[in-house]
XYZ file of C-alpha atoms in Angstrom:
592
model
C 5.218 24.944 36.579
C 8.882 24.199 37.363
C 11.782 24.586 34.954
C 12.228 20.795 34.753
C 8.561 20.334 33.888
C 8.735 22.984 31.161
C 11.868 21.423 29.658
C 10.431 17.892 29.777
C 7.146 18.910 28.145
C 9.107 20.768 25.455
C 11.420 17.769 24.951
C 8.495 15.351 24.650
C 6.790 17.672 22.179
C 9.942 17.843 20.052
C 10.509 14.071 20.156
C 6.944 13.280 19.161
C 6.993 15.926 16.460
C 10.126 14.366 14.920
C 8.740 10.862 15.282
C 5.510 11.811 13.525
C 7.484 13.630 10.813
C 9.310 10.372 10.112
C 12.370 11.867 8.402
C 14.723 10.397 11.010
C 14.594 6.821 12.268
C 12.608 6.449 15.490
C 15.370 4.799 17.540
C 17.855 7.580 16.801
C 15.311 10.287 17.648
C 14.449 8.642 20.975
C 18.100 8.008 21.873
C 19.078 11.583 20.980
C 16.234 12.836 23.183
C 17.462 10.714 26.066
C 21.034 11.981 25.701
C 19.814 15.584 25.620
C 17.754 14.977 28.770
C 20.867 13.638 30.526
C 22.945 16.648 29.432
C 20.204 19.018 30.678
C 20.074 17.192 34.017
C 16.491 16.030 33.522
C 17.488 12.352 33.686
C 20.192 11.404 36.227
C 23.271 9.856 34.597
C 22.979 6.712 36.699
C 19.433 6.155 35.369
C 20.151 7.043 31.734
C 20.274 3.430 30.574
C 17.855 1.933 33.069
C 15.285 1.516 30.308
C 17.412 -1.117 28.585
C 17.024 -3.354 31.626
C 13.365 -2.498 32.186
C 10.949 -5.467 32.157
C 9.032 -3.985 29.202
C 12.182 -3.893 27.066
C 13.202 -7.402 28.089
C 9.718 -8.758 27.399
C 9.741 -7.334 23.868
C 13.169 -8.840 23.098
C 12.365 -12.231 24.667
C 8.966 -12.496 22.968
C 10.577 -12.049 19.553
C 13.000 -14.890 20.307
C 10.229 -17.130 21.643
C 8.145 -16.403 18.531
C 11.063 -17.520 16.360
C 11.273 -20.727 18.391
C 7.566 -21.415 17.858
C 8.084 -21.008 14.123
C 11.186 -23.227 14.081
C 9.481 -25.992 16.065
C 6.575 -26.238 13.628
C 4.030 -24.959 16.174
C 3.077 -22.104 13.880
C 2.630 -24.451 10.917
C 0.377 -26.582 13.122
C -1.852 -23.580 13.870
C -1.907 -22.270 10.300
C -2.825 -25.699 8.899
C -5.741 -26.156 11.291
C -7.097 -22.630 11.635
C -5.903 -20.247 8.939
C -6.757 -20.073 5.255
C -4.524 -17.719 3.276
C -7.187 -17.402 0.547
C -9.553 -15.485 2.857
C -9.895 -11.765 2.310
C -8.161 -9.438 4.737
C -11.299 -8.512 6.696
C -12.273 -12.158 7.289
C -8.724 -13.042 8.270
C -8.542 -10.172 10.756
C -11.942 -11.067 12.209
C -10.878 -14.683 12.824
C -7.366 -13.920 14.062
C -8.629 -10.995 16.137
C -11.318 -13.118 17.793
C -8.840 -15.867 18.627
C -6.325 -13.291 19.878
C -8.956 -11.503 21.962
C -10.144 -14.726 23.619
C -6.583 -15.854 24.331
C -5.558 -12.493 25.770
C -8.544 -12.493 28.119
C -7.138 -15.520 29.918
C -3.406 -15.143 29.378
C -1.042 -12.201 29.245
C -1.848 -10.252 26.095
C 1.849 -9.997 25.205
C 2.076 -13.803 25.259
C -1.085 -14.082 23.144
C 0.464 -11.832 20.503
C 3.738 -13.787 20.721
C 1.860 -16.948 19.779
C -0.208 -15.453 16.957
C 2.201 -12.933 15.408
C 4.279 -15.552 13.537
C 1.037 -17.234 12.411
C -0.165 -13.945 10.977
C 3.159 -13.344 9.237
C 3.191 -16.843 7.713
C -0.337 -16.310 6.410
C 0.643 -12.942 4.920
C 3.611 -14.592 3.177
C 1.358 -17.254 1.634
C -1.262 -14.700 0.610
C 1.360 -12.442 -0.968
C 0.538 -9.398 1.127
C 2.629 -7.285 3.459
C 2.501 -8.360 7.137
C 1.832 -4.730 8.002
C -1.674 -5.066 6.520
C -2.798 -7.260 9.428
C -0.240 -7.150 12.259
C -1.484 -3.858 13.720
C -5.058 -5.160 13.724
C -3.894 -8.313 15.549
C -1.987 -6.262 18.115
C -5.009 -4.044 18.789
C -7.269 -7.126 19.076
C -5.049 -8.729 21.732
C -4.980 -5.451 23.675
C -8.788 -5.248 23.502
C -9.199 -8.842 24.689
C -7.115 -8.155 27.780
C -9.763 -5.705 29.035
C -12.308 -8.467 29.673
C -10.909 -10.206 32.777
C -8.882 -9.423 35.882
C -5.781 -11.273 34.627
C -5.956 -10.097 31.019
C -3.824 -6.974 31.466
C -1.796 -5.318 34.284
C -4.038 -2.201 34.585
C -6.969 -4.400 35.630
C -4.898 -6.041 38.355
C -3.683 -2.654 39.605
C -7.218 -1.228 39.623
C -8.456 -4.235 41.621
C -5.635 -3.754 44.145
C -6.289 0.001 44.506
C -9.995 -0.665 45.049
C -9.171 -3.139 47.812
C -6.859 -0.610 49.490
C -9.351 2.267 49.323
C -12.761 0.562 49.502
C -11.948 -2.692 51.292
C -12.753 -5.178 48.508
C -11.127 -5.812 45.120
C -12.833 -6.282 41.781
C -13.378 -9.960 41.000
C -12.266 -11.978 37.960
C -15.201 -11.129 35.669
C -16.257 -7.748 37.079
C -14.446 -6.187 34.118
C -16.321 -8.339 31.571
C -19.454 -6.243 30.820
C -17.563 -3.035 30.046
C -14.422 -4.726 28.702
C -16.352 -7.064 26.427
C -18.455 -4.210 25.005
C -15.295 -2.228 24.212
C -13.523 -5.309 22.835
C -16.401 -6.372 20.546
C -16.963 -2.862 19.193
C -13.223 -2.371 18.740
C -12.742 -5.699 16.958
C -15.609 -4.998 14.562
C -14.118 -1.609 13.736
C -10.606 -3.027 13.254
C -11.831 -5.870 10.992
C -14.222 -3.836 8.867
C -12.676 -0.367 8.663
C -9.529 0.089 10.750
C -7.073 -2.003 8.748
C -7.886 0.037 5.639
C -6.518 3.168 7.360
C -3.022 1.713 7.841
C -0.545 2.931 5.164
C 0.703 0.272 2.755
C 4.466 0.096 3.226
C 5.040 -2.340 0.372
C 4.447 -6.051 -0.263
C 7.155 -7.490 1.968
C 5.260 -10.744 2.092
C 6.284 -11.789 -1.413
C 4.421 -14.538 -3.161
C 6.109 -17.905 -3.272
C 6.013 -17.772 -7.053
C 8.317 -14.744 -6.981
C 10.966 -16.606 -4.980
C 13.431 -19.275 -6.107
C 11.685 -22.565 -6.984
C 13.575 -25.848 -6.561
C 12.959 -29.360 -7.809
C 13.476 -31.474 -4.707
C 12.762 -34.898 -3.222
C 11.366 -35.983 0.132
C 11.089 -39.606 1.264
C 8.252 -41.483 2.975
C 9.628 -42.951 6.256
C 9.177 -46.627 7.101
C 6.754 -45.886 9.951
C 4.789 -43.150 8.170
C 0.956 -43.084 8.331
C 1.117 -42.074 4.650
C 1.963 -45.650 3.634
C -0.972 -47.073 1.684
C -2.433 -43.664 0.901
C -2.679 -42.564 -2.715
C -0.558 -39.737 -4.016
C -3.649 -37.653 -4.803
C -4.572 -37.646 -1.104
C -1.490 -35.522 -0.425
C -2.461 -32.783 -2.849
C -4.594 -30.697 -0.412
C -1.633 -30.474 1.957
C 0.675 -29.695 -0.973
C -1.612 -26.870 -2.093
C -1.816 -25.523 1.460
C 1.993 -25.450 1.610
C 2.274 -24.037 -1.949
C 4.148 -27.106 -3.211
C 3.806 -28.623 -6.710
C 3.922 -32.439 -6.819
C 5.765 -33.526 -9.995
C 6.043 -37.274 -9.596
C 7.336 -40.253 -7.656
C 10.582 -42.218 -7.397
C 10.344 -45.904 -6.463
C 13.302 -48.298 -6.392
C 15.452 -45.697 -8.103
C 13.042 -45.305 -11.032
C 11.612 -41.886 -11.766
C 7.850 -42.029 -12.460
C 6.177 -39.105 -14.176
C 2.679 -38.632 -15.509
C -0.539 -39.979 -14.016
C 0.654 -41.398 -10.705
C -2.153 -39.909 -8.622
C -3.750 -43.244 -7.747
C -0.486 -44.954 -6.843
C -0.476 -46.197 -3.204
C 2.589 -44.954 -1.361
C 5.208 -47.342 0.013
C 8.011 -46.914 2.507
C 11.073 -45.179 1.005
C 9.109 -43.770 -1.944
C 10.515 -40.357 -2.843
C 8.120 -37.535 -3.742
C 9.380 -35.241 -6.502
C 8.375 -31.687 -5.658
C 8.802 -28.132 -6.879
C 8.684 -25.395 -4.239
C 10.489 -22.582 -2.484
C 12.730 -23.596 0.437
C 10.182 -22.319 2.967
C 7.274 -24.168 1.339
C 9.338 -27.335 1.013
C 10.224 -27.257 4.709
C 6.597 -26.628 5.684
C 5.416 -29.587 3.579
C 8.094 -31.852 5.058
C 7.153 -30.796 8.578
C 3.408 -31.225 7.968
C 3.662 -34.788 6.640
C 6.696 -35.870 8.714
C 8.712 -36.737 5.592
C 12.434 -37.503 5.540
C 15.266 -35.833 3.684
C 15.935 -37.836 0.538
C 19.415 -39.149 1.323
C 20.779 -42.354 2.790
C 22.590 -40.396 5.544
C 19.553 -38.347 6.610
C 19.288 -39.965 10.056
C 22.903 -39.083 10.795
C 22.199 -35.515 9.699
C 19.196 -35.258 12.000
C 21.423 -36.163 14.936
C 24.063 -33.572 13.985
C 25.849 -31.969 16.932
C 26.423 -28.270 17.557
C 24.026 -25.530 16.573
C 21.901 -27.691 14.253
C 21.194 -27.558 10.540
C 21.053 -24.712 8.081
C 19.592 -24.344 4.595
C 21.908 -22.520 2.194
C 21.488 -21.476 -1.437
C 24.505 -21.392 -3.771
C 25.069 -20.607 -7.456
C 27.330 -22.923 -9.465
C 29.892 -20.910 -11.495
C 31.861 -22.108 -14.542
C 34.730 -24.526 -13.811
C 33.677 -25.196 -10.209
C 34.159 -28.790 -8.920
C 30.454 -29.831 -9.182
C 30.132 -28.944 -12.889
C 29.579 -32.115 -14.922
C 29.390 -34.270 -11.810
C 26.678 -35.458 -9.455
C 26.583 -34.707 -5.766
C 26.611 -38.439 -5.138
C 29.935 -38.769 -6.986
C 31.346 -35.781 -5.105
C 30.625 -37.552 -1.817
C 28.885 -34.478 -0.460
C 27.044 -36.483 2.195
C 29.998 -38.364 3.678
C 32.665 -35.713 3.069
C 30.716 -32.685 4.318
C 27.685 -34.218 6.099
C 25.562 -32.208 3.664
C 22.454 -33.131 1.667
C 21.449 -31.688 -1.698
C 17.807 -30.753 -1.084
C 16.947 -29.333 -4.492
C 18.122 -27.843 -7.788
C 16.792 -24.784 -9.589
C 17.596 -24.794 -13.320
C 15.754 -21.823 -14.817
C 12.438 -23.664 -14.872
C 13.735 -26.745 -16.732
C 12.590 -30.176 -15.599
C 15.224 -32.563 -14.262
C 15.276 -36.024 -15.853
C 17.055 -37.898 -13.060
C 17.041 -38.098 -9.276
C 18.254 -34.878 -7.690
C 21.426 -36.341 -6.165
C 22.168 -38.219 -9.402
C 21.700 -35.178 -11.643
C 24.796 -33.741 -13.304
C 25.318 -30.153 -12.177
C 25.531 -27.414 -14.808
C 26.921 -23.868 -14.612
C 24.214 -21.465 -13.450
C 22.357 -24.083 -11.402
C 21.191 -22.911 -7.993
C 21.543 -25.574 -5.313
C 19.601 -25.829 -2.072
C 21.820 -27.515 0.511
C 21.158 -28.793 4.017
C 24.373 -28.493 6.027
C 25.583 -28.431 9.655
C 25.449 -24.818 10.756
C 29.002 -24.679 12.055
C 30.504 -25.990 8.777
C 28.131 -24.367 6.250
C 30.760 -21.886 5.065
C 33.260 -24.722 4.582
C 30.722 -26.570 2.421
C 30.406 -23.548 0.120
C 34.208 -23.369 -0.197
C 34.446 -27.133 -0.817
C 32.018 -26.802 -3.741
C 33.634 -23.631 -5.071
C 30.198 -22.031 -5.366
C 28.862 -18.544 -4.701
C 26.395 -18.148 -1.806
C 23.176 -16.236 -2.432
C 22.156 -13.493 -0.010
C 21.168 -14.990 3.341
C 17.356 -15.216 3.625
C 17.460 -16.779 7.109
C 16.320 -20.133 5.777
C 15.772 -22.573 8.617
C 14.961 -26.236 9.117
C 11.788 -26.861 11.092
C 12.386 -29.077 14.129
C 9.026 -30.826 13.717
C 9.945 -33.586 16.185
C 9.954 -30.933 18.886
C 6.664 -29.159 18.129
C 4.882 -30.230 21.302
C 7.975 -29.661 23.435
C 8.060 -26.040 22.228
C 4.321 -25.588 22.782
C 4.552 -27.201 26.228
C 7.405 -24.941 27.342
C 5.619 -21.832 26.105
C 2.248 -22.854 27.575
C 3.782 -23.706 30.961
C 5.564 -20.354 31.102
C 2.399 -18.425 30.236
C 0.343 -20.349 32.807
C 2.960 -19.823 35.521
C 3.160 -16.095 34.756
C -0.644 -15.706 34.576
C -1.104 -17.198 38.048
C 1.726 -15.138 39.517
C 4.066 -18.072 40.100
C 6.854 -16.645 37.940
C 7.576 -13.095 36.799
C 6.749 -12.882 33.057
C 10.238 -11.814 31.842
C 11.761 -14.658 33.867
C 9.222 -17.130 32.460
C 10.015 -16.050 28.897
C 13.742 -16.206 29.634
C 13.342 -19.803 30.816
C 11.509 -20.632 27.582
C 14.412 -19.220 25.552
C 16.881 -21.320 27.552
C 14.697 -24.384 27.019
C 14.569 -23.745 23.273
C 18.359 -23.481 23.100
C 19.035 -26.558 25.259
C 16.412 -28.519 23.312
C 18.048 -27.466 20.024
C 14.839 -25.861 18.829
C 16.689 -22.583 18.270
C 20.423 -22.483 17.428
C 22.399 -20.413 19.922
C 24.131 -18.612 17.049
C 20.759 -17.236 15.847
C 19.333 -15.967 19.139
C 20.206 -12.307 18.722
C 19.268 -12.257 15.019
C 15.578 -12.375 15.935
C 15.596 -9.236 18.120
C 14.469 -5.977 16.522
C 17.257 -3.812 17.933
C 15.834 -0.429 16.800
C 12.691 -1.256 18.812
C 14.816 -2.100 21.870
C 16.637 1.247 21.548
C 13.302 3.082 21.218
C 11.900 1.508 24.389
C 15.145 1.743 26.330
C 15.340 5.460 25.536
C 11.711 6.425 26.159
C 11.241 4.629 29.497
C 13.729 6.860 31.426
C 12.146 9.936 29.839
C 8.686 8.830 30.985
C 10.008 8.170 34.494
C 11.618 11.622 34.535
C 8.296 13.248 33.622
C 6.603 11.390 36.469
C 9.383 12.167 38.988
C 9.300 15.853 38.057
C 5.592 15.951 38.890
C 4.494 16.363 35.284
C 1.841 13.646 35.449
C 0.519 14.966 38.775
C 0.362 18.434 37.253
C -1.856 17.011 34.505
C -4.057 15.244 37.078
C -4.589 18.357 39.226
C -5.305 20.434 36.140
C -7.924 17.888 35.143
C -9.693 18.176 38.516
C -9.783 21.970 38.269
C -10.904 21.926 34.622
C -13.930 19.720 35.234
C -15.235 21.447 38.334
C -19.016 21.786 38.094
C -19.399 19.448 35.114
C -21.922 16.579 34.905
C -20.506 13.232 36.148
C -20.674 11.536 32.734
C -18.763 14.418 31.126
C -16.069 14.244 33.816
C -15.866 10.505 33.236
C -15.309 11.079 29.512
C -12.564 13.624 30.139
C -10.875 11.230 32.590
C -10.867 8.518 29.920
C -9.440 10.828 27.245
C -6.654 12.110 29.506
C -5.849 8.578 30.748
C -5.630 7.323 27.163
C -3.337 10.197 26.236
C -1.046 9.513 29.185
C -1.017 5.800 28.368
C 0.109 6.559 24.827
C 3.191 8.297 26.264
C 3.883 6.373 29.478
C 3.429 2.645 29.942
C -0.065 1.592 30.961
C 1.032 0.459 34.428
C 2.404 3.889 35.365
C -0.651 5.556 33.858
C -3.014 3.426 35.958
C -1.132 4.207 39.155
C -1.407 7.935 38.427
C -4.967 8.052 37.046
C -6.772 5.737 39.502
C -6.327 7.979 42.578
C -7.406 10.962 40.462
C -10.594 9.089 39.526
C -11.314 8.239 43.149
C -10.802 11.876 44.174
C -13.175 13.012 41.420
C -15.837 10.568 42.639
C -15.477 11.809 46.226
C -15.805 15.443 45.083
C -18.996 14.577 43.192
C -20.204 12.328 46.037
C -20.791 9.417 43.650
C -19.563 5.819 43.499
C -15.865 5.495 42.578
C -16.444 2.213 40.709
C -17.353 3.738 37.310
C -14.271 5.977 37.552
C -12.003 3.020 38.368
C -13.474 1.018 35.513
C -13.043 3.981 33.168
C -9.357 4.197 34.108
C -8.929 0.438 33.594
C -10.323 0.561 30.056
C -8.620 3.825 29.090
C -5.190 2.815 30.417
C -5.283 -0.318 28.267
C -6.536 1.550 25.179
C -3.124 2.834 24.092
C -3.389 2.807 20.302
C -1.812 6.080 19.127
C 1.890 5.210 19.416
C 4.133 2.135 19.363
C 5.402 2.874 22.893
C 2.064 2.975 24.720
C 1.709 -0.805 24.888
C 4.291 -3.582 24.548
C 2.190 -5.278 21.864
C 2.375 -2.189 19.675
C 6.121 -2.086 20.152
C 6.452 -5.762 19.231
C 4.948 -5.300 15.766
C 6.829 -2.106 14.901
C 9.749 -3.862 13.197
C 8.057 -6.972 11.745
C 5.192 -4.882 10.365
C 7.493 -2.324 8.739
C 5.582 0.493 10.447
C 6.636 4.063 11.130
C 5.989 5.820 14.427
C 3.261 7.953 12.868
C 1.297 5.036 11.395
C -0.466 3.993 14.596
C -2.733 7.001 15.130
C -4.440 6.479 11.769
C -6.310 3.430 13.046
C -5.717 4.144 16.737
C -7.387 7.558 16.990
C -10.823 6.535 15.667
C -10.567 3.344 17.717
C -9.943 5.316 20.931
C -12.874 7.627 20.120
C -15.083 4.572 19.516
C -14.044 3.001 22.835
C -14.939 6.162 24.750
C -18.299 6.357 22.943
C -19.125 2.700 23.690
C -17.720 2.543 27.222
C -19.453 5.607 28.713
C -23.088 4.438 28.338
C -22.210 0.863 29.340
C -20.430 2.161 32.442
C -23.449 4.205 33.506
C -25.703 1.153 33.129
C -23.477 -1.533 34.703
C -21.709 0.702 37.255
C -24.148 3.520 38.118
C -22.970 6.714 39.829
C -25.204 6.156 42.858
C -23.252 4.147 45.484
């Protein structure tokens, strides 16, 4: 063993020990390890920051932005309304989401499948009042498992097919991976849904219940061309309950109607009086295609620049709005801003929102042009609440956002466009289409995760360049000499999984596949079960957040620590080995 190999193994051991300890933040540990490797000469200076431009790092950053765009466009609301019920228990939710994620990832890149479903899962967690971390790891694992089923589901399968063509003259076909991959995926999904999620530490209820957030009395108007016209108010209640919105009454011709209005047929320009959080209010508006309740709403919808922003402000004593209405202040024509709702310590408002006299202590929900939002707060002399990243759903652009995302995934799946480039084009499309404000783009990236990946990738490359991975491979061949073929196959899977948890699964496949072929030749058996074993094991990277891009993606949004993954990941990897080995020997026998 060379000096460089000894130092790298020691450095990796130290880094992983500190990461599992969890006392120091994972990005700082990884970055410190990278800097030490550069100082020791293990990583060349010119390659020290190559990981920050690596496709894996770019994919993680771009997917987070694209996910935000899918939320902003209303695509996520569309999925949650048609498929997800926040009242389901966690196991049922994981089973449904995991099945959908597994099927999607079998026929599209599993990173893209997670990008589509991650915001759906987080929205459902918010509605259910549970932490996203309860279910995000299960969803990530399910999308990884689904990718094992087909040739295009995950890069290791494509690499294995290519290596087989180079060495044996014919590649694996599209569904050759299905018998083994499906067995592993089904067993893994059952484990994750029934047992696995219970092993993940509870990091706190970050998905707060709507009732714990600020509730506003607000109004939304029925447009002149709305399909709601003629429907009774009661018919809207299921959608209101799904969005967590309370329907208080109706305004018609300027007259506020309270009480039993459930059987009243809706007319154009009727205003619904609602009580909800800003997020729930926006979801309800997007779902039913309602208008903002202001005469200048159409002008606001066509606002130039970076779009609209929801802001919350507290009205102090002696500020200009006190004792006046927003209509008399000319908020709409002076500042191009709409008063969306008022929160008055649970008291019911007796007049229309924009005709209600403002009192000290009121909390106002305002819809303002993004570039002048701060000026609006100064104009009112109010105090802004802490920014909760409130956003206005661009529901008119839902299908544009879905179309851009779907086209990019299809193009990348068929090899027409490199996946990072395809995702980059989606981000550009979302900005040009005003689905995502340019000013918000970088707010959606989990920068600690980017630093973690950017730091670990050069270290993994250094281990490979120093011959560390080859050293492991040769040691494996010597260790298993004289063993039964099925035992050697099991050891190959375990070692491949371990490597994949440290390196990326592509590099692991490239290293492990030739080792598997050499083992098969030594035993004078068919190489196919060994290649299939490598394909499954390289994808089954569940012990760390750096083994697979999907695990890295959920690290920040799920509130996980580096050492949380092995709790569900270790028994899952053991289960996959136990299920895969007998299926391999049946479907891909050792006899050529």
